[in-house]
Coordinates of C-alpha atoms and ligand atoms in Angstrom, one line a residue:
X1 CA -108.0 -56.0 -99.2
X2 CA -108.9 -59.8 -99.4
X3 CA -107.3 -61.2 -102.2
X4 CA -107.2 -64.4 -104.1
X5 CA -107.0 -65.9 -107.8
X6 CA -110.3 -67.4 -107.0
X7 CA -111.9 -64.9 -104.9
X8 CA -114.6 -63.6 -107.3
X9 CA -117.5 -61.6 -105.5
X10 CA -117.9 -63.6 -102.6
X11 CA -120.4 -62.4 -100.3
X12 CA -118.8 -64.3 -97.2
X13 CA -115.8 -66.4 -96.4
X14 CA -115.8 -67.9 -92.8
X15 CA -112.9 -70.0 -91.0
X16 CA -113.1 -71.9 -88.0
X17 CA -110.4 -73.6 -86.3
X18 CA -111.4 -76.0 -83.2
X19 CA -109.0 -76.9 -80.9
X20 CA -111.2 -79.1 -78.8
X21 CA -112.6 -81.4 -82.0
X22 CA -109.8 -80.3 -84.4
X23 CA -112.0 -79.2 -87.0
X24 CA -110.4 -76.9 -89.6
X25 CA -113.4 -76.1 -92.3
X26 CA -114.0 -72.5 -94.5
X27 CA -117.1 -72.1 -95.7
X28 CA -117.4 -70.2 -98.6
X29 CA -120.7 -67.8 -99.6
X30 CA -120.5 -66.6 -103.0
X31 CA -123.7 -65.3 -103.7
X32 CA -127.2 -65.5 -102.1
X33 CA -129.1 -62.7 -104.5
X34 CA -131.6 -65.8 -105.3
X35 CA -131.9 -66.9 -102.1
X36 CA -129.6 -68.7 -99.5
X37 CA -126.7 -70.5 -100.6
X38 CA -126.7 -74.5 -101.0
X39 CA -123.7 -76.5 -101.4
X40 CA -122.2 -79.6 -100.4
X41 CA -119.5 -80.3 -97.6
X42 CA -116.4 -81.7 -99.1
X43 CA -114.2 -83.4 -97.0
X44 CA -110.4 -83.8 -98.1
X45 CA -106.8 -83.7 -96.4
X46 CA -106.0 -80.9 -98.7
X47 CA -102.0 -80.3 -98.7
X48 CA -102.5 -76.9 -96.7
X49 CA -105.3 -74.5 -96.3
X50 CA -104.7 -72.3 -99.1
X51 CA -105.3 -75.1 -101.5
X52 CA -108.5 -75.3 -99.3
X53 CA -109.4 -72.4 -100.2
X54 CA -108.9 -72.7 -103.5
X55 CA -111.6 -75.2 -103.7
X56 CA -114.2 -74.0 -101.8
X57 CA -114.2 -70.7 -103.4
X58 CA -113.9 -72.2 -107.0
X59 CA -116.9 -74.6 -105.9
X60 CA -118.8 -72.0 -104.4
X61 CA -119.2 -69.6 -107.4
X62 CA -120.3 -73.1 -109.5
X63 CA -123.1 -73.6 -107.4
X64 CA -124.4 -69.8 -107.5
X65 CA -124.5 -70.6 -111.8
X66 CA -125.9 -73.9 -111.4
X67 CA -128.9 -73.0 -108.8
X68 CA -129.6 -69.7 -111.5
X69 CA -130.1 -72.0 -114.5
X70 CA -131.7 -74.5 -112.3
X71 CA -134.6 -71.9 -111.8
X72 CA -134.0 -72.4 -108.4
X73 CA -134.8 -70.0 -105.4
X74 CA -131.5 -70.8 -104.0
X75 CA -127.5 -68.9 -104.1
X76 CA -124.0 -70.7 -104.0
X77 CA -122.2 -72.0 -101.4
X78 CA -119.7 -74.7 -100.9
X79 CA -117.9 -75.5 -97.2
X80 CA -114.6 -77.7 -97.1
X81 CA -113.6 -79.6 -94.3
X82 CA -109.6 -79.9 -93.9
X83 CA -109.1 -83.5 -92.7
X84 CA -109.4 -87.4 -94.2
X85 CA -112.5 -88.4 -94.2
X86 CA -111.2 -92.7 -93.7
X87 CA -109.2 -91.6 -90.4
X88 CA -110.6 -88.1 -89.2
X89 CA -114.4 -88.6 -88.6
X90 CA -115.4 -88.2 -85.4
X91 CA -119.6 -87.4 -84.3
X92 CA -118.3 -84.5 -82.3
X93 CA -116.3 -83.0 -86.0
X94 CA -119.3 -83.3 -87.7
X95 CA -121.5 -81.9 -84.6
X96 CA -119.1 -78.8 -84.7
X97 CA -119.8 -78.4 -88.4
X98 CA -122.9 -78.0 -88.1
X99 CA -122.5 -75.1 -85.0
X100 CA -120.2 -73.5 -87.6
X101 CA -122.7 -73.8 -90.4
X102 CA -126.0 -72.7 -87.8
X103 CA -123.0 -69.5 -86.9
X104 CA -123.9 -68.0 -90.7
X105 CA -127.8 -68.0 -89.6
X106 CA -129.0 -69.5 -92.7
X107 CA -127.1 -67.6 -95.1
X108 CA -125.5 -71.3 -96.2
X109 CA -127.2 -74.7 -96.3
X110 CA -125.3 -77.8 -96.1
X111 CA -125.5 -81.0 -97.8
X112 CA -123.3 -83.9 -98.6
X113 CA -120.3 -83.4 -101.1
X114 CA -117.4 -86.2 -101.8
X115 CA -116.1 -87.6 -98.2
X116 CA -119.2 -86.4 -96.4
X117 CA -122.3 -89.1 -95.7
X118 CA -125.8 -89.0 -94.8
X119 CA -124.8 -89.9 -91.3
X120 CA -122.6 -86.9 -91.0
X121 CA -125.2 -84.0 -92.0
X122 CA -127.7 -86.1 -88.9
X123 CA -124.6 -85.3 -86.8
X124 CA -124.2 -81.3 -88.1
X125 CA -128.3 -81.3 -88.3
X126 CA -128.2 -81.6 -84.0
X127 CA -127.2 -78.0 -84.1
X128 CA -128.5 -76.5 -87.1
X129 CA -131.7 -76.3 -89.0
X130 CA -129.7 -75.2 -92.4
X131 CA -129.0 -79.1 -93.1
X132 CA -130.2 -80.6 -96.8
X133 CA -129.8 -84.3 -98.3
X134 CA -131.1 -85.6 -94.9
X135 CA -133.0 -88.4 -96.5
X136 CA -135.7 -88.3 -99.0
X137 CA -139.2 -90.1 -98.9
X138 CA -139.5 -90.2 -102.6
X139 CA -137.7 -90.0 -105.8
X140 CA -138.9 -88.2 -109.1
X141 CA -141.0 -91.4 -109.9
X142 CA -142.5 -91.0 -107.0
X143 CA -141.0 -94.5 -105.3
X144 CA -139.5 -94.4 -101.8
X145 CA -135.9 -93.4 -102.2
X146 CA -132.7 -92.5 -99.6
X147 CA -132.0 -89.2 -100.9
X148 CA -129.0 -90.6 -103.3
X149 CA -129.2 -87.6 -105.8
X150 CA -128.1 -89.6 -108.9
X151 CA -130.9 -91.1 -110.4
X152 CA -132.2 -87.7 -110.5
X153 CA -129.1 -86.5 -112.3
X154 CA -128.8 -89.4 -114.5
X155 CA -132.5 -88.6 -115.3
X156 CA -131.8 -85.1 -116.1
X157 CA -128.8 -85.6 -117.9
X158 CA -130.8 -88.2 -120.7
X159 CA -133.4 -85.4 -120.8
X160 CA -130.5 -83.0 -121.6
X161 CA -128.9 -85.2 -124.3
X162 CA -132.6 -85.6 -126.0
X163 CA -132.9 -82.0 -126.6
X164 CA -129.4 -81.9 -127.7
X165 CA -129.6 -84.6 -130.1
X166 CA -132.7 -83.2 -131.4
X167 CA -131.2 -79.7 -131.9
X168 CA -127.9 -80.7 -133.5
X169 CA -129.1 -84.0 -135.3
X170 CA -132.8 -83.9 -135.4
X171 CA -133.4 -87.1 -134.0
X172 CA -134.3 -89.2 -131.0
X173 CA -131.9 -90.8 -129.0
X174 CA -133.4 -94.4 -130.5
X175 CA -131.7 -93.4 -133.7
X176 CA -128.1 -92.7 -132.3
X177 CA -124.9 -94.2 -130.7
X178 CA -124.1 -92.6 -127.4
X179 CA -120.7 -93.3 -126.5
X180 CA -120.5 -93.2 -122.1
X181 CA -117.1 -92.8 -120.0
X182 CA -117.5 -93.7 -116.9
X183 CA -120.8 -96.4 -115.7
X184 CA -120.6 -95.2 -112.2
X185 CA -123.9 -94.1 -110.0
X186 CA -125.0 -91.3 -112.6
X187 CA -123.1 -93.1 -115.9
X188 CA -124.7 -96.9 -115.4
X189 CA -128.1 -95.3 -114.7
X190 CA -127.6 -92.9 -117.8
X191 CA -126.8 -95.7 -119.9
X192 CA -130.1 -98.2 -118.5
X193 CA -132.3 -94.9 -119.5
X194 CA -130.3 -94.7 -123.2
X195 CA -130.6 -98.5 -123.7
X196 CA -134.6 -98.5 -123.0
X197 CA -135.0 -96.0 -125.4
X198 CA -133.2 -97.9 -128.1
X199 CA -129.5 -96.2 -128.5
X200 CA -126.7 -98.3 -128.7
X201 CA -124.2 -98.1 -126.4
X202 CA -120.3 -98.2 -126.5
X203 CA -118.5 -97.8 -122.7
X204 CA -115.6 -97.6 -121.0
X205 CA -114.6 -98.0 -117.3
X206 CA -111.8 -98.3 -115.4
X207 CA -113.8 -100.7 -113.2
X208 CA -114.2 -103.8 -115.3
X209 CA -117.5 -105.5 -113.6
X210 CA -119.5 -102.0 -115.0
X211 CA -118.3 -103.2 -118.3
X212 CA -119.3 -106.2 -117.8
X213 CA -122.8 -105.4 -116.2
X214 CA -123.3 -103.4 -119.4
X215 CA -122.3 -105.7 -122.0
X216 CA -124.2 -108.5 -120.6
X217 CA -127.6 -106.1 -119.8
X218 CA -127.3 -103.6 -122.1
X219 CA -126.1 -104.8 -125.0
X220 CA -122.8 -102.5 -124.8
X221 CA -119.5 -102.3 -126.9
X222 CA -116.4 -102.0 -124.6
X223 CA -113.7 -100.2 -125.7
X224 CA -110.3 -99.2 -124.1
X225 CA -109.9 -96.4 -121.9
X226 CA -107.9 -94.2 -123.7
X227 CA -110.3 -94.7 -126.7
X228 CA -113.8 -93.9 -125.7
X229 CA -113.6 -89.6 -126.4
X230 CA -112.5 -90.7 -130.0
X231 CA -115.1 -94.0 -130.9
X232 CA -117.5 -93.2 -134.3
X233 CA -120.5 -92.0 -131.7
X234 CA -122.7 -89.3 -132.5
X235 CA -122.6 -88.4 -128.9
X236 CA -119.8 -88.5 -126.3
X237 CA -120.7 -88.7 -122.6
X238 CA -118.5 -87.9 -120.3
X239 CA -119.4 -89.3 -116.7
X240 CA -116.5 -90.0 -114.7
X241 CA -113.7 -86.8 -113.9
X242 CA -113.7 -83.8 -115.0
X243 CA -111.5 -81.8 -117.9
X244 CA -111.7 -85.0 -120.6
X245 CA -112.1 -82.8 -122.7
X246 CA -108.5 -81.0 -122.9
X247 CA -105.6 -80.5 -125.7
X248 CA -105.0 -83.9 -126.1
X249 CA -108.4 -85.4 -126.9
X250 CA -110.1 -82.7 -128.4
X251 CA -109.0 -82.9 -131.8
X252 CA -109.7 -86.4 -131.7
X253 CA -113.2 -86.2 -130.5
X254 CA -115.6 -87.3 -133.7
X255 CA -119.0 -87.0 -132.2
X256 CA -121.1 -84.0 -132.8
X257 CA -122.9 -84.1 -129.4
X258 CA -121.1 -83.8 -126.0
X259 CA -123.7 -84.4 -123.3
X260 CA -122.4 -85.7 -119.8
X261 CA -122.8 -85.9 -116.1
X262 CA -119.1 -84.8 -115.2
X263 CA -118.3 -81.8 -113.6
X264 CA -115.4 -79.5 -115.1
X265 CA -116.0 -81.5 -118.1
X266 CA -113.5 -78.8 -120.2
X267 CA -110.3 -78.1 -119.3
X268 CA -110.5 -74.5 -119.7
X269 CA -113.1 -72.1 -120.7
X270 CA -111.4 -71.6 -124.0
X271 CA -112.1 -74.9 -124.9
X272 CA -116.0 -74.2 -125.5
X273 CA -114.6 -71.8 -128.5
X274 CA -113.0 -74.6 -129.9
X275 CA -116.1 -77.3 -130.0
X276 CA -118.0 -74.7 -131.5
X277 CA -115.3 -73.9 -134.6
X278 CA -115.4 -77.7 -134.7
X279 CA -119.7 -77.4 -134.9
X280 CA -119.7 -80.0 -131.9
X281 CA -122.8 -79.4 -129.8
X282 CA -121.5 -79.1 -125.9
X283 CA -124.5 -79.0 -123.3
X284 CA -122.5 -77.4 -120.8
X285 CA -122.1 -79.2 -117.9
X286 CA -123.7 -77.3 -115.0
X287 CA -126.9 -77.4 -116.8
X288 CA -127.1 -80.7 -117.9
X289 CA -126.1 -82.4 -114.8
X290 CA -128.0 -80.2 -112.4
X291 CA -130.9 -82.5 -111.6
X292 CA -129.0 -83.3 -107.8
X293 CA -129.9 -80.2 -106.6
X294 CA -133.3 -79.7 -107.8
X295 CA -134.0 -83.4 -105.9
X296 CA -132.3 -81.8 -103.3
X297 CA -134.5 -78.8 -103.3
X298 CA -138.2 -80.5 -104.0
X299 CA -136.8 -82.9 -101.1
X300 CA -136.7 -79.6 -98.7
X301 CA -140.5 -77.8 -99.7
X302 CA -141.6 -81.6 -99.4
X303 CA -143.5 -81.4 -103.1
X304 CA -144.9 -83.7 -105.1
X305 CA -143.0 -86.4 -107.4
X306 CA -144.8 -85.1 -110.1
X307 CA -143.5 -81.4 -109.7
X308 CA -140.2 -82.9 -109.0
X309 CA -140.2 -84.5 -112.3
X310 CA -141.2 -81.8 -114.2
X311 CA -138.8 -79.1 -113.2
X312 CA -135.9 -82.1 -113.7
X313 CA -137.6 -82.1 -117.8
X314 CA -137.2 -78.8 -117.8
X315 CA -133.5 -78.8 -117.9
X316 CA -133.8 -79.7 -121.7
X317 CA -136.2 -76.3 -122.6
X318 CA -133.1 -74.8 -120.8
X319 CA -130.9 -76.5 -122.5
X320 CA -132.2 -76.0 -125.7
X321 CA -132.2 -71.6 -124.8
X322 CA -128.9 -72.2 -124.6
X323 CA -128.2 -73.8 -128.1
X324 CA -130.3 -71.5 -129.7
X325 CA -128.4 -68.4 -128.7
X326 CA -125.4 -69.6 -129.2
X327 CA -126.3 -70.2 -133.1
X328 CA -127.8 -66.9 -133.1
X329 CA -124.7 -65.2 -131.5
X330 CA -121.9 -67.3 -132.8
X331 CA -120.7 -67.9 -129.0
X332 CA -119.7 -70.9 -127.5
X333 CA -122.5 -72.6 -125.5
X334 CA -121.0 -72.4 -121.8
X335 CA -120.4 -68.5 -122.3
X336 CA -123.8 -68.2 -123.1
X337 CA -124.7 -70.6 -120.0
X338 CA -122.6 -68.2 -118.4
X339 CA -124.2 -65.3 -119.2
X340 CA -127.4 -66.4 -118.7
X341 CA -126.8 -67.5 -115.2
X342 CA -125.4 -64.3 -114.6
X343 CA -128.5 -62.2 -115.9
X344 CA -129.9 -64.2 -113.1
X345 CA -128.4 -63.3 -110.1
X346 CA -126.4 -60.2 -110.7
X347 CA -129.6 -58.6 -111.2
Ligands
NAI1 P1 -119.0 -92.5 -109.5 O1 -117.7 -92.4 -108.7 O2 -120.1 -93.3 -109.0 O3 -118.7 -92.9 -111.0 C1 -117.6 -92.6 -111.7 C2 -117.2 -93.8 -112.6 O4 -116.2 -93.4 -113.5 C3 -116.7 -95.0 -111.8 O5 -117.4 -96.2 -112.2 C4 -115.2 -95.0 -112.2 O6 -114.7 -96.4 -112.1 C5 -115.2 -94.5 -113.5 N1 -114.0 -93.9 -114.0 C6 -113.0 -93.2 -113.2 N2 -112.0 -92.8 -114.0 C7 -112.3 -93.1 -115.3 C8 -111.7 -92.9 -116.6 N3 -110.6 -92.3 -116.7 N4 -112.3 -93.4 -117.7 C9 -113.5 -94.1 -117.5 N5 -114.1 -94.3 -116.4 C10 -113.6 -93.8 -115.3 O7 -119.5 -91.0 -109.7 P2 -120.9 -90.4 -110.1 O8 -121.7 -90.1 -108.9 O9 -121.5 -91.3 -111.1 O10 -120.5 -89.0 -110.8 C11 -119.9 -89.0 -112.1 C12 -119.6 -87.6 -112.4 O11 -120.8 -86.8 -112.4 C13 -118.6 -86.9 -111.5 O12 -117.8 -86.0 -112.2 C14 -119.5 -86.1 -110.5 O13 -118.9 -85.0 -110.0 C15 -120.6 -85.7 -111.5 N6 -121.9 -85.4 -110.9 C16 -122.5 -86.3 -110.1 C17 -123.8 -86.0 -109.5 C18 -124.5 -87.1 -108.8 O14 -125.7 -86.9 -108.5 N7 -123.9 -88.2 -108.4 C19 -124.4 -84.7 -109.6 C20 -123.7 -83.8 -110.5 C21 -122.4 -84.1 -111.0

């Protein structure tokens, strides 16, 4: 018997091991009940191949939850490449990827992840059709784009923090103070979206000219680092790493509203239980910040900006399911995310 603290129901783990390239890559299948499984490459000089696996299979299963509530036609998958992406790239590597990816006929689809670039996937998209994020000819406003998936998922994510602040709070986001860690490619955007609709801003970044780009264009307070879970905000965005919100900041977290881009954004599971006893609003973060894939997606059946945009606004009527039940039931929001996903695709 296969076994592994993260091995959950996966449909299909594959290895490959290349002697004549030296690729090393699993790719990991977790469920395909929706349709085939999507997921991004992830290239990394993991410490050994166990911690590899680790990964992928923990990724995997994320993406089969996040394509459910997505309403998308599409399963989880998630491949891992075992090498450093600054000294290890070579065209053949990525070539052979994309052989080992064409090997699962379909059953995966891959796409870029952190270490992996558009020029890569052309490389593993010389040997296999299953190949996403090639480039896009629009974005969801319909202007020519280069298949960069955040503007979609900053998009999604101020959709996502409307319907929350409108649930919890009963307002629009012109009336509140959203407080943003992290101004990177989904957080600056985020912010440019929360700033034209008239919500004042406090940031923090650990890369001082995004501070600066905000203060001097979006009106933005700066605050320290170590400060910005625990500013007087009705909302706290978290948009850099995951698990801000752990034992050490969570008691000090005074906004009623967590809405962010950031993967992992809790520590542990637990901690949903605990924003809930503390009657903080948390738009779970697979949900909220699942607006890359559905690019990805409209990208692949080539439709319309329009149709694009409207299934990215729909992540707030999800959104909002979500909230509701959890008042009804007393449950903490990403249980109910989670059992809603799985209704999905355990059917
Ligand atoms: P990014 O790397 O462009 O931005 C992250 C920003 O956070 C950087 O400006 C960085 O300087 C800052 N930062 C790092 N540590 C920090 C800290 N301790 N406190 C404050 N700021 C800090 O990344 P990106 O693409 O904007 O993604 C942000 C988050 O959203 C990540 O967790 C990512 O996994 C997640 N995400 C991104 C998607 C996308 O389409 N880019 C899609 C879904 C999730």
């Amino acid at each position: 018997v296969f076994d592994h603290k993260e091995f959950d129901q996966h449909e299909n783990v594959a290895f490959i091991n290349d002697e004549v390239t030296g690729l090393r890559a699993i790719i990991a299948v977790h469920n395909t009940a929706l349709g085939p499984s999507l997921g991004g490459c992830r290239m990394y000089p993991y410490a050994d191949s166990a911690a590899a696996l680790t990964d992928v299979l923990r990724l995997a299963k994320g993406m089969t939850y996040k394509a459910a509530l997505a309403n998308l036609p599409q399963g989880g998958g998630k491949s891992v490449i075992i090498a450093d992406p600054r000294a290890d790239k070579t065209p053949e590597l990525m070539r052979k990827m994309g052989s080992f990816v064409d090997s699962l006929q379909g059953q995966y689809i891959v796409a870029e992840d952190s270490g992996i670039a558009v020029q890569d996937i052309k490389y593993m998209a010389e040997n296999t059709a299953y190949a996403g994020g090639l480039s896009a000819h629009f974005n969801y406003l319909g202007e020519s784009a280069d298949g960069n998936p955040s503007p979609a998922t900053a998009y999604g994510v101020y959709v996502g923090m409307a319907a929350a602040v409108a649930f919890r709070l009963g307002k629009s986001l012109a009336d509140v103070t959203v407080a943003i860690q992290g101004l990177g490619q989904v957080g600056y955007r985020l912010a440019e979206h929360l700033h034209a609709a008239g919500a004042k801003l406090i940031v923090a970044d650990t890369y001082q000219p995004n501070v600066d780009r905000a203060i001097t264009e979006l009106g933005a307070k700066a605050v320290a680092i170590a400060d910005i879970h625990k500013v007087a905000a009705e909302v706290f965005s978290p948009c850099a790493m995951g698990a801000s919100i752990n034992s050490d900041t969570i008691h000090e977290i005074q906004a009623v509203v967590i809405a962010g881009a950031a993967n992992n954004q809790l520590a542990s599971d637990d901690f949903g239980e605990v924003l809930l006893a503390r009657d903080i609003l948390y738009a779970p973060d697979y949900v909220i910040n699942a607006a890359g894939i559905i690019d990805l997606y409209h990208q692949s059946i080539k439709s319309t900006p329009e149709q694009l945009k409207a299934h990215i606004e729909s992540i707030g009527d999800t959104l909002t399911d979500i909230f509701k039940r959890s008042q009804a039931e007393n449950q903490a929001t990403n249980m109910i995310a989670n059992l809603l996903a799985e209704a999905k695709f355990k059917k």
